[in-house]
Tab-separated table of C-alpha atoms in Angstrom:
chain	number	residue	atom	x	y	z
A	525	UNK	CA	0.000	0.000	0.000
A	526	UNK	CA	2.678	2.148	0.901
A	527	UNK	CA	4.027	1.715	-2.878
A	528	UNK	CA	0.785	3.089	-4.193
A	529	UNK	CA	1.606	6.404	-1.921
A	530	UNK	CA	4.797	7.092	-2.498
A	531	UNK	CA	5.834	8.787	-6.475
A	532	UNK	CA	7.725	6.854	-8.889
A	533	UNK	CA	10.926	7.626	-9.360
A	534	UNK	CA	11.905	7.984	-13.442
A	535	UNK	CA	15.375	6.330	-13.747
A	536	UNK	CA	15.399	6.674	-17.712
A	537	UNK	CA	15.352	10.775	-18.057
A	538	UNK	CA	19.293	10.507	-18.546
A	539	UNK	CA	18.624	7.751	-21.064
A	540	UNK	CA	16.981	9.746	-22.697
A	541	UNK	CA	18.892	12.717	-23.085
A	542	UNK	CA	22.231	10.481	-24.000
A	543	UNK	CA	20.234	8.715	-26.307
A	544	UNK	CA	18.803	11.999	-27.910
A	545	UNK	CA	22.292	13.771	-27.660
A	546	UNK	CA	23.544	10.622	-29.913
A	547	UNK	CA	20.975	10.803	-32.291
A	548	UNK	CA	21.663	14.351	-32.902
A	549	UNK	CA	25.385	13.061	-33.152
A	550	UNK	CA	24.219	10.197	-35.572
A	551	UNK	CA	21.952	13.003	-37.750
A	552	UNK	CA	25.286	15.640	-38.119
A	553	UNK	CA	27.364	12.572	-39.084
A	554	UNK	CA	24.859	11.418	-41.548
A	555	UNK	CA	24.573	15.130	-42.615
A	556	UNK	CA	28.361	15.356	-43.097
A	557	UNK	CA	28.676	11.846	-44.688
A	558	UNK	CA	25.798	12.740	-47.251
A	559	UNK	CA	27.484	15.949	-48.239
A	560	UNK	CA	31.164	14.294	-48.643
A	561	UNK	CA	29.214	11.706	-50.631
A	562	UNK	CA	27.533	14.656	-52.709
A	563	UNK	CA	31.070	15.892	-53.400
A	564	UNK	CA	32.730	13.206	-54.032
A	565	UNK	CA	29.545	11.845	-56.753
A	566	UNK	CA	30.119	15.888	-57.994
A	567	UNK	CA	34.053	14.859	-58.587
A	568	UNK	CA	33.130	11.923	-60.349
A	569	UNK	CA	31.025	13.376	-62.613
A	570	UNK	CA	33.471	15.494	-63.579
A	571	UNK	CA	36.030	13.002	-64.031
A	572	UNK	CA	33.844	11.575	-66.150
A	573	UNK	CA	33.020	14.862	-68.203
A	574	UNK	CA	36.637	15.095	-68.775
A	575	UNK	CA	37.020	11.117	-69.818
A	576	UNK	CA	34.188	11.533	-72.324
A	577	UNK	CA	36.051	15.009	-73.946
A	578	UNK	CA	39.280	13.089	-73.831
A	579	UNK	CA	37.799	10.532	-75.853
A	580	UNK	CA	35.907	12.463	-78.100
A	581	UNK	CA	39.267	14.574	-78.704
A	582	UNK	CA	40.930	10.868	-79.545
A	583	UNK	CA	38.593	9.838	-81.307
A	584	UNK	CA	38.244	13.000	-84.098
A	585	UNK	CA	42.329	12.540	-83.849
A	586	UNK	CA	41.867	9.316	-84.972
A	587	UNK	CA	39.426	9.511	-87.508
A	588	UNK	CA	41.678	12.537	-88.830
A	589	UNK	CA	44.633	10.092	-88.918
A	590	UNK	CA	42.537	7.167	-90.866
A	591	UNK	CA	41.457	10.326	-93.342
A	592	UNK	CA	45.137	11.641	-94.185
A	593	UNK	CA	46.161	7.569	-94.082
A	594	UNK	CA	44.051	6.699	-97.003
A	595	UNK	CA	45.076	10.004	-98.313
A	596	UNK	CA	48.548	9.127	-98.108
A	597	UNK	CA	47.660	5.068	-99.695
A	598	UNK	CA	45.489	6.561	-102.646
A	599	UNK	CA	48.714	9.349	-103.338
A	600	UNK	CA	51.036	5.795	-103.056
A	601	UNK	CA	48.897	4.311	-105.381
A	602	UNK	CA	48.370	6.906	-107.933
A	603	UNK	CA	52.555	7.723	-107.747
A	604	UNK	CA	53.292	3.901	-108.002
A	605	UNK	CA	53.595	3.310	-112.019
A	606	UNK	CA	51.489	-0.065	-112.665
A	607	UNK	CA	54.319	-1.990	-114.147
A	608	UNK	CA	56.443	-1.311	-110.861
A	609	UNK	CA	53.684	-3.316	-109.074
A	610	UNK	CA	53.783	-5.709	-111.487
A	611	UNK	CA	57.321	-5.882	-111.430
A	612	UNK	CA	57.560	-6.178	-107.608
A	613	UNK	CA	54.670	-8.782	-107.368
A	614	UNK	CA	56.824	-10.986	-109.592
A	615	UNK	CA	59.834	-10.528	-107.478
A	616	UNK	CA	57.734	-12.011	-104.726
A	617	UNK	CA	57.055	-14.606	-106.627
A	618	UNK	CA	60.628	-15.170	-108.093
A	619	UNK	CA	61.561	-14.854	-104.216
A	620	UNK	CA	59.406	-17.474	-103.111
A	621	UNK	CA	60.658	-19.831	-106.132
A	622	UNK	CA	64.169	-18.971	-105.110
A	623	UNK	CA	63.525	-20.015	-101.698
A	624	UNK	CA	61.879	-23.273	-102.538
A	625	UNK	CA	64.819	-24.226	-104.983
A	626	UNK	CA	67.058	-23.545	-101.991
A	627	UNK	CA	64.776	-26.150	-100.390
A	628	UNK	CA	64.870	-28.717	-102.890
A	629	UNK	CA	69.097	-28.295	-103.240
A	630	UNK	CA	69.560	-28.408	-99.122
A	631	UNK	CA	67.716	-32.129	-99.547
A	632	UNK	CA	69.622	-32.919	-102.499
A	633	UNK	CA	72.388	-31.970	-101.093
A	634	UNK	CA	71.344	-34.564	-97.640
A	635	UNK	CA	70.653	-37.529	-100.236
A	636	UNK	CA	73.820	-37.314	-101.547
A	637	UNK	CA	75.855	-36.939	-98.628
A	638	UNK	CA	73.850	-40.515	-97.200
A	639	UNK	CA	74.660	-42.270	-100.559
A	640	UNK	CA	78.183	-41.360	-100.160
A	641	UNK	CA	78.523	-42.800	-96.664
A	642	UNK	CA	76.673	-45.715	-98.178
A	643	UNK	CA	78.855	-46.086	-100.902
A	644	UNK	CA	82.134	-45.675	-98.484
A	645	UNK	CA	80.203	-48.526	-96.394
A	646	UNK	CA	79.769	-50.675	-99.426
A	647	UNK	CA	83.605	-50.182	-100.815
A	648	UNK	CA	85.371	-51.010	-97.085
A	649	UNK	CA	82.574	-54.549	-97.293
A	650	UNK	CA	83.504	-55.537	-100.510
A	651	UNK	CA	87.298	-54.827	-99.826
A	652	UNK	CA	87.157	-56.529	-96.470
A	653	UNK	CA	85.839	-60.131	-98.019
A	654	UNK	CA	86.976	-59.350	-101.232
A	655	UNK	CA	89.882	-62.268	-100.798
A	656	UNK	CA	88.500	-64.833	-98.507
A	657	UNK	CA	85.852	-64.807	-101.027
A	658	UNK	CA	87.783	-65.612	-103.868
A	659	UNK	CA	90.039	-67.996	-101.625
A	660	UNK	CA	86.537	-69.658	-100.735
A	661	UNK	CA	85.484	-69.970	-104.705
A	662	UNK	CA	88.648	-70.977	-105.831
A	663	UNK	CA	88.868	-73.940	-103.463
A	664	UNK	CA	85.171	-75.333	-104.129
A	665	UNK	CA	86.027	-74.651	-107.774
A	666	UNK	CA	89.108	-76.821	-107.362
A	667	UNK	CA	87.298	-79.092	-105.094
A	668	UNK	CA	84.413	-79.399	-107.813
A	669	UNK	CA	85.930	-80.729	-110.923
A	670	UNK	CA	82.060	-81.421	-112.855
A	671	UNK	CA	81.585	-77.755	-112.598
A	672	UNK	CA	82.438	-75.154	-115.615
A	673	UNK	CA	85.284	-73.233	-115.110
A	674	UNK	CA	84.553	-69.578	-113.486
A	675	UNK	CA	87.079	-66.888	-114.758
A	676	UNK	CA	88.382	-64.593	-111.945
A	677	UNK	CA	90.203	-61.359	-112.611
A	678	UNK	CA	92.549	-59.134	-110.133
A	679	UNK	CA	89.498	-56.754	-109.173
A	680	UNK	CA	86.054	-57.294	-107.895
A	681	UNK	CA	84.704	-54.787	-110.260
A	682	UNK	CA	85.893	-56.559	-113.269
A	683	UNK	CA	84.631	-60.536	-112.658
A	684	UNK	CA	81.227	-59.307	-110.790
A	685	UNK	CA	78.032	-59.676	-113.713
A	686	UNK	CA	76.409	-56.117	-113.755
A	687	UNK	CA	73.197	-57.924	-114.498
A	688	UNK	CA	72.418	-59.607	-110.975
A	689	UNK	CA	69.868	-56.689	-110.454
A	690	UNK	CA	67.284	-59.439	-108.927
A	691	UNK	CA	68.696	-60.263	-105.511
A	692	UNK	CA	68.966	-55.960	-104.860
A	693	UNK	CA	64.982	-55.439	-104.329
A	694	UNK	CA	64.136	-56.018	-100.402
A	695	UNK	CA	67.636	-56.825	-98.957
A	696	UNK	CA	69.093	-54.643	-96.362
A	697	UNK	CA	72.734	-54.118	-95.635
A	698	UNK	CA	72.332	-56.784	-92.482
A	699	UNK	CA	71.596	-59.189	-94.593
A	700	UNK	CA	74.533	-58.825	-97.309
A	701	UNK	CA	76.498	-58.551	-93.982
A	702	UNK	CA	75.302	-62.127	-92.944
A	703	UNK	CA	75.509	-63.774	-95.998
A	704	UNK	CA	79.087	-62.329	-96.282
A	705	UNK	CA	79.813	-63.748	-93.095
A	706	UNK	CA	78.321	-66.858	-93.474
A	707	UNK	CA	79.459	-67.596	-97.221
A	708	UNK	CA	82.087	-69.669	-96.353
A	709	UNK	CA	79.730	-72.368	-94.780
A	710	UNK	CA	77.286	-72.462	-98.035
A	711	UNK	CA	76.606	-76.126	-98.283
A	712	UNK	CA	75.788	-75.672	-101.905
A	713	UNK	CA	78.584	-77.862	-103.939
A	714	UNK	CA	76.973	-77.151	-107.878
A	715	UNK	CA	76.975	-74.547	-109.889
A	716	UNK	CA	77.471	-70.727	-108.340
A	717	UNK	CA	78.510	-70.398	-104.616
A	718	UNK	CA	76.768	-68.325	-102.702
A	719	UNK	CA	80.079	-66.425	-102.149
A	720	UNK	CA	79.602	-65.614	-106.041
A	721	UNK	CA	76.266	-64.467	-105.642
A	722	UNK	CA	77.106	-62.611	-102.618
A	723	UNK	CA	79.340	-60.567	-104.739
A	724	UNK	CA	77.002	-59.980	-107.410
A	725	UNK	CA	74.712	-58.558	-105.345
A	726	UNK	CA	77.031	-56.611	-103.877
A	727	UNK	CA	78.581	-55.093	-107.086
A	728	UNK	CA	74.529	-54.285	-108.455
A	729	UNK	CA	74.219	-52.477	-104.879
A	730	UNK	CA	77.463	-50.490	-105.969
A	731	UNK	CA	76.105	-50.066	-109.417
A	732	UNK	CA	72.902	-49.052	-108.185
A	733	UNK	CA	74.255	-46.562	-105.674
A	734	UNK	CA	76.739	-45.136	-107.785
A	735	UNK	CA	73.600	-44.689	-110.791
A	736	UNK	CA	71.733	-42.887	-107.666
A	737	UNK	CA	74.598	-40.525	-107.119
A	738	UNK	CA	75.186	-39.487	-110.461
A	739	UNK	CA	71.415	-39.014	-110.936
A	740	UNK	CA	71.247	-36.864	-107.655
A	741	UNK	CA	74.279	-35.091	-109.139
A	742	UNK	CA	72.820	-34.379	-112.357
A	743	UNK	CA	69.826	-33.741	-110.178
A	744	UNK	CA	71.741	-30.989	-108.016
A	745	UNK	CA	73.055	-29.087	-111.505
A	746	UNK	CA	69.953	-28.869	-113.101
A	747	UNK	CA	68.782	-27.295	-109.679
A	748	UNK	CA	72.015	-24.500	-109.357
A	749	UNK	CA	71.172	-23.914	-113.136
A	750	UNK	CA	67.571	-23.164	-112.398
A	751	UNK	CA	68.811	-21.031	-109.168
A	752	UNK	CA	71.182	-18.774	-111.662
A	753	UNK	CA	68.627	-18.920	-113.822
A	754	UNK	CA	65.990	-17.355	-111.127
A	755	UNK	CA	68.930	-14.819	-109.706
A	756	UNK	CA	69.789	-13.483	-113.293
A	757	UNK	CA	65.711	-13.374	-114.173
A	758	UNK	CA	65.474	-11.430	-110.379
A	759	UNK	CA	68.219	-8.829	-110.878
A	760	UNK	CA	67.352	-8.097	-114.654
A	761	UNK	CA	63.505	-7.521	-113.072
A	762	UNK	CA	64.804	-5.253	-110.546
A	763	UNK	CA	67.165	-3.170	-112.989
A	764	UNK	CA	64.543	-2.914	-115.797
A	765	UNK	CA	62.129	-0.074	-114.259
A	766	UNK	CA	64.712	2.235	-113.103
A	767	UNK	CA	67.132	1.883	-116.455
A	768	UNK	CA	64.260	2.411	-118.928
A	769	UNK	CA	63.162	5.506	-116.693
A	770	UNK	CA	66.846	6.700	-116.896
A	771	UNK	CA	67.030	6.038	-120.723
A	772	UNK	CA	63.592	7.601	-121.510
A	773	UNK	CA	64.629	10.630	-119.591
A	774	UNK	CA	67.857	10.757	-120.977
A	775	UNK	CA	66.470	10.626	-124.650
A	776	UNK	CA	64.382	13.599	-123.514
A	777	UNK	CA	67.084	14.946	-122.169
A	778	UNK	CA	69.171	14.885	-125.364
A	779	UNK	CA	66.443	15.884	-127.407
A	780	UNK	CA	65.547	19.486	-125.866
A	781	UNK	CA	69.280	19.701	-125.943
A	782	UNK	CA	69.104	19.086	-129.448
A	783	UNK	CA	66.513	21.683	-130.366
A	784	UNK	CA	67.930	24.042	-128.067
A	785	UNK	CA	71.193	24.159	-130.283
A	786	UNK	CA	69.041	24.374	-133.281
A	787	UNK	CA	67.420	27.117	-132.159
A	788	UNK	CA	70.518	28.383	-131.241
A	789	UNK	CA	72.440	28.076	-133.724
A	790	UNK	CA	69.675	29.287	-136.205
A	791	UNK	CA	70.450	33.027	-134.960
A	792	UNK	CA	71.988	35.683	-137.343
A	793	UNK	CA	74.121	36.882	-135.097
A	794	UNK	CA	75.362	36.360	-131.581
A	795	UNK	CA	75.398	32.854	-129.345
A	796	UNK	CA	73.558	32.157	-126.716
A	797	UNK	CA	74.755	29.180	-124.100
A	798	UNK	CA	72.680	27.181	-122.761
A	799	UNK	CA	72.461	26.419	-119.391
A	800	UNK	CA	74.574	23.758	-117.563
A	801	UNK	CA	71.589	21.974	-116.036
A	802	UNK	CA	70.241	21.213	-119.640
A	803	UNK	CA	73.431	19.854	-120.851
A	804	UNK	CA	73.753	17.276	-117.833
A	805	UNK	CA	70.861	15.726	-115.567
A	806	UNK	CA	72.034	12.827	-114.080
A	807	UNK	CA	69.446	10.934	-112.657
A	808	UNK	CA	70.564	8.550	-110.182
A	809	UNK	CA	68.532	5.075	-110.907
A	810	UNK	CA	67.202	3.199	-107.901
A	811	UNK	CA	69.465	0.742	-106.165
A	812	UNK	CA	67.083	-1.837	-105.409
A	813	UNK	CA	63.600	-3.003	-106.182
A	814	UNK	CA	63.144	-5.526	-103.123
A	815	UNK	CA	60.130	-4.002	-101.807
A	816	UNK	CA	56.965	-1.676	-102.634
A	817	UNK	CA	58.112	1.496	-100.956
A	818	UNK	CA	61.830	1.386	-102.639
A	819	UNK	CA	59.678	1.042	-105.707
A	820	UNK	CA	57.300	3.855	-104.975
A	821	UNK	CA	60.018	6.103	-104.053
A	822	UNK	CA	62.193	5.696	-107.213
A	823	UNK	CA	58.785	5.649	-109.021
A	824	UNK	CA	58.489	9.414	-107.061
A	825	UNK	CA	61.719	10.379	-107.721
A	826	UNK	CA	61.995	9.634	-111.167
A	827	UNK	CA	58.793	11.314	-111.664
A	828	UNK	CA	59.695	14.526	-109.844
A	829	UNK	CA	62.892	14.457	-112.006
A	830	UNK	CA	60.901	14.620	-114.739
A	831	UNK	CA	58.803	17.374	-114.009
A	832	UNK	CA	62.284	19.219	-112.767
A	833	UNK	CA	63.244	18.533	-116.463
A	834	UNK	CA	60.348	19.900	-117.751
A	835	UNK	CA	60.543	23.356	-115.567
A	836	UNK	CA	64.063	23.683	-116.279
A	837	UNK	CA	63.349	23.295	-120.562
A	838	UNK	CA	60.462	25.835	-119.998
A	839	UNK	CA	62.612	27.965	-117.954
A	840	UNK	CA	65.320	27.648	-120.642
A	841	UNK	CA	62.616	27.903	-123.545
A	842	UNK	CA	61.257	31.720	-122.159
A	843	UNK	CA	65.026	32.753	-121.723
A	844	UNK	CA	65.689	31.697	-125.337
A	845	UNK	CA	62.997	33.193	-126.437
A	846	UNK	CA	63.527	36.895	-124.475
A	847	UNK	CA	67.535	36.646	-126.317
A	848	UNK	CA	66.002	36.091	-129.680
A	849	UNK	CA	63.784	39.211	-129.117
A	850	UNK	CA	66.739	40.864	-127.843
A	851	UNK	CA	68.999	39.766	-131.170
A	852	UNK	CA	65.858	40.787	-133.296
A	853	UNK	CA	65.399	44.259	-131.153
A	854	UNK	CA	69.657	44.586	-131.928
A	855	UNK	CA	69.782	43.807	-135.403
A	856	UNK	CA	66.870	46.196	-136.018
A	857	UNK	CA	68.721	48.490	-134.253
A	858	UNK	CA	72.075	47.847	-136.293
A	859	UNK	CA	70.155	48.323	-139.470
A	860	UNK	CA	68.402	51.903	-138.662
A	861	UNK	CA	71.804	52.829	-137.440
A	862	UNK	CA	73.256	51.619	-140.858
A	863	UNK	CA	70.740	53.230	-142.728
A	864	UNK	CA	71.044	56.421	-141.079
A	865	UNK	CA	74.992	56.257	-141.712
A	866	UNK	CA	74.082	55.591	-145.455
A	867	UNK	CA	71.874	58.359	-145.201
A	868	UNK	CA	74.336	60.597	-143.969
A	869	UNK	CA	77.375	60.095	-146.008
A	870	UNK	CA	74.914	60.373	-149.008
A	871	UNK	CA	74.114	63.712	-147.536
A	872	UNK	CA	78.076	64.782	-147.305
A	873	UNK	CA	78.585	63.746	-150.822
């Protein structure tokens, strides 16, 4: 009862006011994180503005660079003379023959070098058992006195039939090196010893090597002709262009030089020299041909030596022209002058 008397006592008023002094706390913090978020999205945007011109700015750049690069191909194009592509597409192709052929003549070369060791192999075998051999044959032919007599001569090369081309096909060097081995046991008594045949086969091996070798010689010419061939057909490709430029322009050359004397020497009185860069224009040919832009630049250069012949036989033209008017203006001149002398010594008579 006494509880219901007495007040209650409110133990949460400081509660209160910490929790409303950290919400107040909590609200400028949100305030201040909400504006350093507005900044920083402000910054960003920015950033972004500045991206976007950057790329735009790379972008036109760009697209100006494609513009003056197909400006710069289609000038190539139009300078490049149409038998100097033609020219340098068949130096490609001469190149890639060339380089093939080199092929072919490196494996030529690696046949040829195995037949030879074969054919060293084959010489030290037949000049290892070349005697017990014809020991062993001599001895069965003594021993065998039925048989028809087998002529024998010093060398192996000379008694061996060149014919015995049939025991060649499938037989490895192992096995001529066993039945070499094991001739002198051949049981056979009649006719032929294996030791015989043995040798046969050997010298048709020989033969048939040696044949090989001079076919992969004659092989290995035929291929350093055709290489010469290709080299001289490549260099007289890449000197052709710049030596009929050179010739045509020299013609030209020699043919305003020509007139120019005429025209020259068709005066009545004085001379007239003509200028030293009509007499001589040297124009230096191109050194090489081994790719499109060498091309396109003597194409260029013989081109803007052209036109620099052509200005300087204008230029020479008007100045011949301005001396004839001054010989025509003098010898006008020289006449009145000797007309008026006539005049006046007719006049003192």
């Amino acid at each position: 009862m006494l509880s219901d008397m007495l007040p209650t006592i409110t133990e949460d008023i400081g509660v209160r006011s910490d929790r409303e002094s950290t919400s107040t706390c909590d609200g400028a913090n949100v305030e201040d994180m909400l504006l350093s978020m507005l900044d920083e999205r402000d910054r960003l945007m920015e950033g972004l503005r500045e991206a976007q011109e950057q790329l735009n700015i790379t972008r036109s750049r760009l697209a100006e660079v494609e513009r003056e690069r197909d400006k710069v191909n289609s000038q190539l194009v139009s300078a490049i003379p149409q038998d100097v592509i033609v020219l340098t597409r068949r130096v490609s192709e001469l190149e890639e023959q060339l380089n093939e052929r080199s092929e072919e003549v490196d494996e030529l070369k690696a046949e040829r070098n195995n037949t030879k060791i074969l054919l060293e192999h084959l010489e030290t075998l037949v000049a290892k058992h070349e005697r017990s051999l014809r020991m062993t044959v001599v001895k069965r032919h003594t021993l065998t006195p039925g048989t028809p007599g087998i002529a024998y001569a010093p060398s192996v090369t000379e008694t061996m039939a060149p014919d015995a081309d049939s025991g060649l096909n499938g037989m490895s060097m192992k096995d001529y090196g066993q039945q070499v081995c094991t001739g002198t046991e051949s049981p056979s008594g009649t006719g032929l010893s294996s030791e015989v045949e043995v040798l046969k086969a050997l010298k048709s091996l020989f033969e048939h090597h040696k044949a090989l070798d001079e076919k992969v010689h004659h092989r290995l010419r035929a291929a350093q002709n055709r290489v010469t061939e290709l080299e001289n057909a490549l260099s007289v490709a890449r000197s052709l262009s710049p030596t009929e430029s050179k010739d045509s322009l020299s013609k030209e050359a020699q043919t305003d030089e020509s007139e120019l004397a005429k025209l020259i020497s068709a005066q009545p009185t004085g001379s007239i020299a003509p200028h030293p860069q009509t007499k001589t224009m040297n124009i230096p040919p191109s050194t090489s041909l081994s790719s499109a832009l060498s091309a396109a630049a003597a194409a260029t250069q013989a081109l803007s030596q052209v036109k620099e012949l052509q200005n300087n036989l204008d230029q020479r033209s008007n100045e011949l022209l301005l001396a004839r008017r001054q010989v025509i203006e003098l010898t006008s001149r020289c006449k009145e002058a000797t007309d008026s002398l006539n005049f006046a010594r007719n006049e003192l008579r």
